[in-house]
Amino acid sequence: MNFLEERIIKDGAVKPGNVLKVDSFLNHQMDIELMDKMGEEFYNRFKDAGVTKVLTIEASGIAIACSVARCFGVPMVFAKKSKSVNIDGDVYVAEVESFTHKNVNKVIVSKKFLNPEDKVLIIDDFLANGCALQGLISITESSGAEVVGLGIAIEKGFQIGGRVIRNLGYKLESLAIVEEMDAEKGTVTFREQ
Ligand code: 5GP
């Protein structure tokens, strides 16, 4: 088991509805040393990709993306959830259905912060059905920039997102892939990588 898998076993909790709760170290209270370790791990996996920008979606992707961006020495941009309709056309927009909240959010990135020359590494905390990643891919490609990779902390391998993104030909790296989890027994099983 790697450092993240060990931490999930130690401090994660399985909730009904295929939700893994990791709010004591990843997406409410945050263990910054763990964020930095993940940043280094993603750096090692993507260091030859020519990354010029790290892109994530608010809120829980931001901390990991900061650590990754620091390792690469590039800016981090996060897609914002927006209620207002944009009339100036100065933002890229995508619609993202939230797995945890079951609603659809419009997410936006200002056109100022993504350029056709950019090589973008997309980072997020979780991958379930892949809506968040598809939205970030769509925003990146609307700008003419290239998606050079996607890095996920925890992929739920029994949901469809990972397969869809890999089948589209993207390089997707997940630090922990949950193969199975059981809310009644509280067990989590990881895919061998
Ligand atoms: P997707 O768009 O891939 O269906 O879901 C990804 C997003 O949903 C992530 O950004 C994350 O915030 C949230 N998410 C999905 N599954 C889980 C989960 O099991 N636990 C937590 N805490 N968040 C999740």
PDB file of C-alpha atoms and ligand atoms in Angstrom:
ATOM      1  CA  MET A   1       0.000   0.000   0.000  1.00  0.00           C
ATOM      2  CA  ASN A   2       1.218   3.511  -0.740  1.00  0.00           C
ATOM      3  CA  PHE A   3       1.012   6.470   1.675  1.00  0.00           C
ATOM      4  CA  LEU A   4      -2.445   7.584   0.522  1.00  0.00           C
ATOM      5  CA  GLU A   5      -3.946   4.101   0.602  1.00  0.00           C
ATOM      6  CA  GLU A   6      -2.606   3.658   4.140  1.00  0.00           C
ATOM      7  CA  ARG A   7      -4.166   6.958   5.199  1.00  0.00           C
ATOM      8  CA  ILE A   8      -7.549   6.037   3.666  1.00  0.00           C
ATOM      9  CA  ILE A   9      -7.548   2.755   5.622  1.00  0.00           C
ATOM     10  CA  LYS A  10      -6.567   4.580   8.809  1.00  0.00           C
ATOM     11  CA  ASP A  11      -8.842   7.644   8.648  1.00  0.00           C
ATOM     12  CA  GLY A  12     -11.381   7.204   5.824  1.00  0.00           C
ATOM     13  CA  ALA A  13     -14.992   6.129   6.348  1.00  0.00           C
ATOM     14  CA  VAL A  14     -17.346   4.435   3.913  1.00  0.00           C
ATOM     15  CA  LYS A  15     -20.803   6.022   3.728  1.00  0.00           C
ATOM     16  CA  PRO A  16     -23.943   4.721   2.056  1.00  0.00           C
ATOM     17  CA  GLY A  17     -24.352   5.795  -1.584  1.00  0.00           C
ATOM     18  CA  ASN A  18     -20.784   4.918  -2.624  1.00  0.00           C
ATOM     19  CA  VAL A  19     -19.296   7.894  -0.823  1.00  0.00           C
ATOM     20  CA  LEU A  20     -15.869   7.669   0.787  1.00  0.00           C
ATOM     21  CA  LYS A  21     -15.496  10.230   3.533  1.00  0.00           C
ATOM     22  CA  VAL A  22     -11.996  11.623   3.905  1.00  0.00           C
ATOM     23  CA  ASP A  23     -12.826  14.920   5.523  1.00  0.00           C
ATOM     24  CA  SER A  24     -10.342  14.556   8.372  1.00  0.00           C
ATOM     25  CA  PHE A  25      -7.328  14.781   6.030  1.00  0.00           C
ATOM     26  CA  LEU A  26      -8.319  15.630   2.459  1.00  0.00           C
ATOM     27  CA  ASN A  27     -11.398  17.734   1.913  1.00  0.00           C
ATOM     28  CA  HIS A  28     -12.419  19.537   5.064  1.00  0.00           C
ATOM     29  CA  GLN A  29      -9.566  19.397   7.554  1.00  0.00           C
ATOM     30  CA  MET A  30      -6.462  19.064   5.387  1.00  0.00           C
ATOM     31  CA  ASP A  31      -3.144  17.405   6.146  1.00  0.00           C
ATOM     32  CA  ILE A  32      -0.749  19.741   4.370  1.00  0.00           C
ATOM     33  CA  GLU A  33       2.183  17.350   4.624  1.00  0.00           C
ATOM     34  CA  LEU A  34       0.048  14.788   2.791  1.00  0.00           C
ATOM     35  CA  MET A  35      -0.859  17.419   0.152  1.00  0.00           C
ATOM     36  CA  ASP A  36       2.853  18.079  -0.395  1.00  0.00           C
ATOM     37  CA  LYS A  37       3.596  14.353  -0.687  1.00  0.00           C
ATOM     38  CA  MET A  38       0.866  14.052  -3.306  1.00  0.00           C
ATOM     39  CA  GLY A  39       2.268  17.091  -5.101  1.00  0.00           C
ATOM     40  CA  GLU A  40       5.691  15.426  -5.312  1.00  0.00           C
ATOM     41  CA  GLU A  41       4.173  12.155  -6.480  1.00  0.00           C
ATOM     42  CA  PHE A  42       2.253  13.863  -9.303  1.00  0.00           C
ATOM     43  CA  TYR A  43       5.396  15.812 -10.200  1.00  0.00           C
ATOM     44  CA  ASN A  44       7.321  12.551 -10.577  1.00  0.00           C
ATOM     45  CA  ARG A  45       4.603  11.027 -12.729  1.00  0.00           C
ATOM     46  CA  PHE A  46       4.207  14.025 -15.083  1.00  0.00           C
ATOM     47  CA  LYS A  47       7.608  15.747 -14.950  1.00  0.00           C
ATOM     48  CA  ASP A  48       8.345  15.078 -18.637  1.00  0.00           C
ATOM     49  CA  ALA A  49       4.996  16.411 -19.892  1.00  0.00           C
ATOM     50  CA  GLY A  50       6.053  20.067 -20.215  1.00  0.00           C
ATOM     51  CA  VAL A  51       3.341  21.260 -17.822  1.00  0.00           C
ATOM     52  CA  THR A  52       2.798  25.051 -17.887  1.00  0.00           C
ATOM     53  CA  LYS A  53      -0.396  25.222 -15.815  1.00  0.00           C
ATOM     54  CA  VAL A  54      -2.275  23.168 -13.242  1.00  0.00           C
ATOM     55  CA  LEU A  55      -6.079  23.271 -13.460  1.00  0.00           C
ATOM     56  CA  THR A  56      -8.596  22.100 -10.878  1.00  0.00           C
ATOM     57  CA  ILE A  57     -12.162  22.772  -9.763  1.00  0.00           C
ATOM     58  CA  GLU A  58     -13.262  24.385  -6.515  1.00  0.00           C
ATOM     59  CA  ALA A  59     -13.284  23.579  -3.734  1.00  0.00           C
ATOM     60  CA  SER A  60     -11.530  20.410  -2.649  1.00  0.00           C
ATOM     61  CA  GLY A  61      -9.171  20.088  -5.611  1.00  0.00           C
ATOM     62  CA  ILE A  62      -7.498  23.395  -4.799  1.00  0.00           C
ATOM     63  CA  ALA A  63      -5.184  22.303  -1.991  1.00  0.00           C
ATOM     64  CA  ILE A  64      -3.728  19.347  -3.896  1.00  0.00           C
ATOM     65  CA  ALA A  65      -3.422  21.450  -7.051  1.00  0.00           C
ATOM     66  CA  CYS A  66      -1.462  24.105  -5.099  1.00  0.00           C
ATOM     67  CA  SER A  67       1.099  21.530  -3.999  1.00  0.00           C
ATOM     68  CA  VAL A  68       1.395  20.154  -7.531  1.00  0.00           C
ATOM     69  CA  ALA A  69       1.786  23.643  -9.019  1.00  0.00           C
ATOM     70  CA  ARG A  70       4.505  24.476  -6.498  1.00  0.00           C
ATOM     71  CA  CYS A  71       6.482  21.380  -7.521  1.00  0.00           C
ATOM     72  CA  PHE A  72       6.248  22.347 -11.202  1.00  0.00           C
ATOM     73  CA  GLY A  73       6.833  26.059 -10.519  1.00  0.00           C
ATOM     74  CA  VAL A  74       3.760  27.003 -12.592  1.00  0.00           C
ATOM     75  CA  PRO A  75       0.462  28.799 -11.804  1.00  0.00           C
ATOM     76  CA  MET A  76      -2.583  26.973 -10.527  1.00  0.00           C
ATOM     77  CA  VAL A  77      -5.989  27.927 -11.933  1.00  0.00           C
ATOM     78  CA  PHE A  78      -9.262  26.714 -10.490  1.00  0.00           C
ATOM     79  CA  ALA A  79     -12.619  26.563 -12.258  1.00  0.00           C
ATOM     80  CA  LYS A  80     -15.180  28.534 -10.271  1.00  0.00           C
ATOM     81  CA  LYS A  81     -18.756  27.521  -9.701  1.00  0.00           C
ATOM     82  CA  SER A  82     -20.809  30.398 -11.063  1.00  0.00           C
ATOM     83  CA  LYS A  83     -24.465  31.265 -10.770  1.00  0.00           C
ATOM     84  CA  SER A  84     -24.357  34.341 -12.967  1.00  0.00           C
ATOM     85  CA  VAL A  85     -24.839  34.137 -16.715  1.00  0.00           C
ATOM     86  CA  ASN A  86     -21.831  35.476 -18.550  1.00  0.00           C
ATOM     87  CA  ILE A  87     -22.703  38.012 -21.196  1.00  0.00           C
ATOM     88  CA  ASP A  88     -19.244  39.312 -22.059  1.00  0.00           C
ATOM     89  CA  GLY A  89     -17.949  36.030 -23.417  1.00  0.00           C
ATOM     90  CA  ASP A  90     -14.722  36.454 -21.475  1.00  0.00           C
ATOM     91  CA  VAL A  91     -14.908  33.063 -19.753  1.00  0.00           C
ATOM     92  CA  TYR A  92     -14.880  29.416 -20.775  1.00  0.00           C
ATOM     93  CA  VAL A  93     -17.907  27.580 -19.367  1.00  0.00           C
ATOM     94  CA  ALA A  94     -18.761  23.926 -18.724  1.00  0.00           C
ATOM     95  CA  GLU A  95     -21.667  22.251 -16.982  1.00  0.00           C
ATOM     96  CA  VAL A  96     -20.666  19.793 -14.276  1.00  0.00           C
ATOM     97  CA  GLU A  97     -23.012  17.476 -12.443  1.00  0.00           C
ATOM     98  CA  SER A  98     -21.949  17.045  -8.835  1.00  0.00           C
ATOM     99  CA  PHE A  99     -21.660  13.436  -7.689  1.00  0.00           C
ATOM    100  CA  THR A 100     -21.981  14.322  -4.010  1.00  0.00           C
ATOM    101  CA  HIS A 101     -24.628  17.073  -4.233  1.00  0.00           C
ATOM    102  CA  LYS A 102     -26.589  15.737  -7.240  1.00  0.00           C
ATOM    103  CA  ASN A 103     -26.972  19.180  -8.789  1.00  0.00           C
ATOM    104  CA  VAL A 104     -25.567  20.748 -11.945  1.00  0.00           C
ATOM    105  CA  ASN A 105     -23.124  23.641 -11.645  1.00  0.00           C
ATOM    106  CA  LYS A 106     -21.869  25.957 -14.337  1.00  0.00           C
ATOM    107  CA  VAL A 107     -18.125  26.258 -13.889  1.00  0.00           C
ATOM    108  CA  ILE A 108     -16.077  29.017 -15.451  1.00  0.00           C
ATOM    109  CA  VAL A 109     -12.458  29.895 -16.133  1.00  0.00           C
ATOM    110  CA  SER A 110     -11.464  33.353 -17.318  1.00  0.00           C
ATOM    111  CA  LYS A 111     -10.064  33.373 -20.852  1.00  0.00           C
ATOM    112  CA  LYS A 112      -7.111  35.358 -19.468  1.00  0.00           C
ATOM    113  CA  PHE A 113      -5.736  32.326 -17.668  1.00  0.00           C
ATOM    114  CA  LEU A 114      -5.669  29.646 -20.380  1.00  0.00           C
ATOM    115  CA  ASN A 115      -3.851  30.122 -23.685  1.00  0.00           C
ATOM    116  CA  PRO A 116      -3.366  27.937 -26.769  1.00  0.00           C
ATOM    117  CA  GLU A 117       0.329  27.499 -25.809  1.00  0.00           C
ATOM    118  CA  ASP A 118      -0.530  26.036 -22.400  1.00  0.00           C
ATOM    119  CA  LYS A 119       0.114  22.415 -21.494  1.00  0.00           C
ATOM    120  CA  VAL A 120      -2.361  21.693 -18.758  1.00  0.00           C
ATOM    121  CA  LEU A 121      -2.225  19.134 -15.968  1.00  0.00           C
ATOM    122  CA  ILE A 122      -5.712  18.634 -14.516  1.00  0.00           C
ATOM    123  CA  ILE A 123      -5.883  17.686 -10.822  1.00  0.00           C
ATOM    124  CA  ASP A 124      -8.811  16.690  -8.595  1.00  0.00           C
ATOM    125  CA  ASP A 125      -9.410  14.956  -5.288  1.00  0.00           C
ATOM    126  CA  PHE A 126     -11.890  12.304  -6.453  1.00  0.00           C
ATOM    127  CA  LEU A 127     -12.911  10.596  -9.671  1.00  0.00           C
ATOM    128  CA  ALA A 128     -16.346   8.957  -9.711  1.00  0.00           C
ATOM    129  CA  ASN A 129     -18.401   9.266 -12.906  1.00  0.00           C
ATOM    130  CA  GLY A 130     -15.971  11.676 -14.492  1.00  0.00           C
ATOM    131  CA  CYS A 131     -18.234  14.744 -14.889  1.00  0.00           C
ATOM    132  CA  ALA A 132     -15.808  17.091 -13.155  1.00  0.00           C
ATOM    133  CA  LEU A 133     -12.874  15.925 -15.303  1.00  0.00           C
ATOM    134  CA  GLN A 134     -14.922  16.074 -18.513  1.00  0.00           C
ATOM    135  CA  GLY A 135     -15.841  19.679 -17.665  1.00  0.00           C
ATOM    136  CA  LEU A 136     -12.201  20.612 -17.053  1.00  0.00           C
ATOM    137  CA  ILE A 137     -11.097  18.866 -20.257  1.00  0.00           C
ATOM    138  CA  SER A 138     -13.780  20.725 -22.213  1.00  0.00           C
ATOM    139  CA  ILE A 139     -12.720  24.099 -20.776  1.00  0.00           C
ATOM    140  CA  THR A 140      -9.041  23.408 -21.530  1.00  0.00           C
ATOM    141  CA  GLU A 141      -9.705  22.317 -25.086  1.00  0.00           C
ATOM    142  CA  SER A 142     -12.039  25.298 -25.733  1.00  0.00           C
ATOM    143  CA  SER A 143      -9.033  27.521 -25.055  1.00  0.00           C
ATOM    144  CA  GLY A 144      -6.853  25.695 -27.579  1.00  0.00           C
ATOM    145  CA  ALA A 145      -4.553  24.484 -24.794  1.00  0.00           C
ATOM    146  CA  GLU A 146      -3.486  20.844 -24.519  1.00  0.00           C
ATOM    147  CA  VAL A 147      -4.420  18.449 -21.730  1.00  0.00           C
ATOM    148  CA  VAL A 148      -1.105  16.682 -21.059  1.00  0.00           C
ATOM    149  CA  GLY A 149      -2.369  14.644 -18.132  1.00  0.00           C
ATOM    150  CA  LEU A 150      -4.861  14.177 -15.349  1.00  0.00           C
ATOM    151  CA  GLY A 151      -3.968  13.405 -11.737  1.00  0.00           C
ATOM    152  CA  ILE A 152      -6.471  12.172  -9.192  1.00  0.00           C
ATOM    153  CA  ALA A 153      -5.964  11.464  -5.513  1.00  0.00           C
ATOM    154  CA  ILE A 154      -8.726   8.860  -5.117  1.00  0.00           C
ATOM    155  CA  GLU A 155     -10.381   7.126  -8.064  1.00  0.00           C
ATOM    156  CA  LYS A 156     -13.411   4.989  -7.379  1.00  0.00           C
ATOM    157  CA  GLY A 157     -12.592   2.255  -9.868  1.00  0.00           C
ATOM    158  CA  PHE A 158     -16.034   0.699  -9.675  1.00  0.00           C
ATOM    159  CA  GLN A 159     -17.551   3.846 -11.180  1.00  0.00           C
ATOM    160  CA  ILE A 160     -17.298   4.638 -14.852  1.00  0.00           C
ATOM    161  CA  GLY A 161     -15.183   7.839 -14.938  1.00  0.00           C
ATOM    162  CA  GLY A 162     -11.687   6.325 -15.063  1.00  0.00           C
ATOM    163  CA  ARG A 163     -12.517   3.983 -17.917  1.00  0.00           C
ATOM    164  CA  VAL A 164     -14.171   6.737 -19.956  1.00  0.00           C
ATOM    165  CA  ILE A 165     -11.251   9.168 -19.569  1.00  0.00           C
ATOM    166  CA  ARG A 166      -8.605   6.500 -20.332  1.00  0.00           C
ATOM    167  CA  ASN A 167     -10.595   5.289 -23.354  1.00  0.00           C
ATOM    168  CA  LEU A 168     -10.526   8.845 -24.695  1.00  0.00           C
ATOM    169  CA  GLY A 169      -6.732   8.457 -24.778  1.00  0.00           C
ATOM    170  CA  TYR A 170      -5.732  10.737 -21.894  1.00  0.00           C
ATOM    171  CA  LYS A 171      -2.938   9.897 -19.471  1.00  0.00           C
ATOM    172  CA  LEU A 172      -4.795   9.542 -16.180  1.00  0.00           C
ATOM    173  CA  GLU A 173      -2.892   8.742 -12.990  1.00  0.00           C
ATOM    174  CA  SER A 174      -4.671   8.014  -9.714  1.00  0.00           C
ATOM    175  CA  LEU A 175      -2.721   7.660  -6.472  1.00  0.00           C
ATOM    176  CA  ALA A 176      -5.301   5.277  -4.993  1.00  0.00           C
ATOM    177  CA  ILE A 177      -7.901   3.310  -6.931  1.00  0.00           C
ATOM    178  CA  VAL A 178     -10.704   1.912  -4.791  1.00  0.00           C
ATOM    179  CA  GLU A 179     -11.879  -1.358  -6.285  1.00  0.00           C
ATOM    180  CA  GLU A 180     -14.566  -2.111  -3.748  1.00  0.00           C
ATOM    181  CA  MET A 181     -15.986  -0.577  -0.608  1.00  0.00           C
ATOM    182  CA  ASP A 182     -18.622  -1.765   1.804  1.00  0.00           C
ATOM    183  CA  ALA A 183     -20.539   0.696   3.964  1.00  0.00           C
ATOM    184  CA  GLU A 184     -21.834  -1.974   6.342  1.00  0.00           C
ATOM    185  CA  LYS A 185     -18.493  -3.630   7.026  1.00  0.00           C
ATOM    186  CA  GLY A 186     -16.549  -0.375   6.601  1.00  0.00           C
ATOM    187  CA  THR A 187     -14.026  -2.062   4.314  1.00  0.00           C
ATOM    188  CA  VAL A 188     -12.074  -0.577   1.396  1.00  0.00           C
ATOM    189  CA  THR A 189     -10.144  -2.645  -1.173  1.00  0.00           C
ATOM    190  CA  PHE A 190      -7.621  -1.085  -3.576  1.00  0.00           C
ATOM    191  CA  ARG A 191      -6.683  -2.047  -7.120  1.00  0.00           C
ATOM    192  CA  GLU A 192      -3.085  -3.290  -7.433  1.00  0.00           C
ATOM    193  CA  GLN A 193      -1.111  -0.745  -9.471  1.00  0.00           C
TER     194      GLN A 193
HETATM  195  P1  5GP B   1     -17.371  12.893 -10.741  1.00  0.00           P
HETATM  196  O1  5GP B   1     -17.551  14.218 -11.410  1.00  0.00           O
HETATM  197  O2  5GP B   1     -16.175  12.144 -11.214  1.00  0.00           O
HETATM  198  O3  5GP B   1     -18.627  12.049 -10.770  1.00  0.00           O
HETATM  199  O4  5GP B   1     -17.144  13.199  -9.197  1.00  0.00           O
HETATM  200  C1  5GP B   1     -16.003  13.877  -8.803  1.00  0.00           C
HETATM  201  C2  5GP B   1     -16.308  14.933  -7.788  1.00  0.00           C
HETATM  202  O5  5GP B   1     -17.296  14.491  -6.856  1.00  0.00           O
HETATM  203  C3  5GP B   1     -15.072  15.247  -6.987  1.00  0.00           C
HETATM  204  O6  5GP B   1     -14.645  16.552  -7.326  1.00  0.00           O
HETATM  205  C4  5GP B   1     -15.480  15.146  -5.534  1.00  0.00           C
HETATM  206  O7  5GP B   1     -15.585  16.429  -4.986  1.00  0.00           O
HETATM  207  C5  5GP B   1     -16.826  14.485  -5.521  1.00  0.00           C
HETATM  208  N1  5GP B   1     -16.813  13.071  -5.090  1.00  0.00           N
HETATM  209  C6  5GP B   1     -17.119  11.989  -5.870  1.00  0.00           C
HETATM  210  N2  5GP B   1     -17.099  10.865  -5.157  1.00  0.00           N
HETATM  211  C7  5GP B   1     -16.777  11.207  -3.899  1.00  0.00           C
HETATM  212  C8  5GP B   1     -16.608  10.448  -2.687  1.00  0.00           C
HETATM  213  O8  5GP B   1     -16.770   9.206  -2.609  1.00  0.00           O
HETATM  214  N3  5GP B   1     -16.261  11.150  -1.582  1.00  0.00           N
HETATM  215  C9  5GP B   1     -16.078  12.508  -1.592  1.00  0.00           C
HETATM  216  N4  5GP B   1     -15.708  13.093  -0.463  1.00  0.00           N
HETATM  217  N5  5GP B   1     -16.239  13.256  -2.722  1.00  0.00           N
HETATM  218  C10 5GP B   1     -16.583  12.616  -3.856  1.00  0.00           C
END
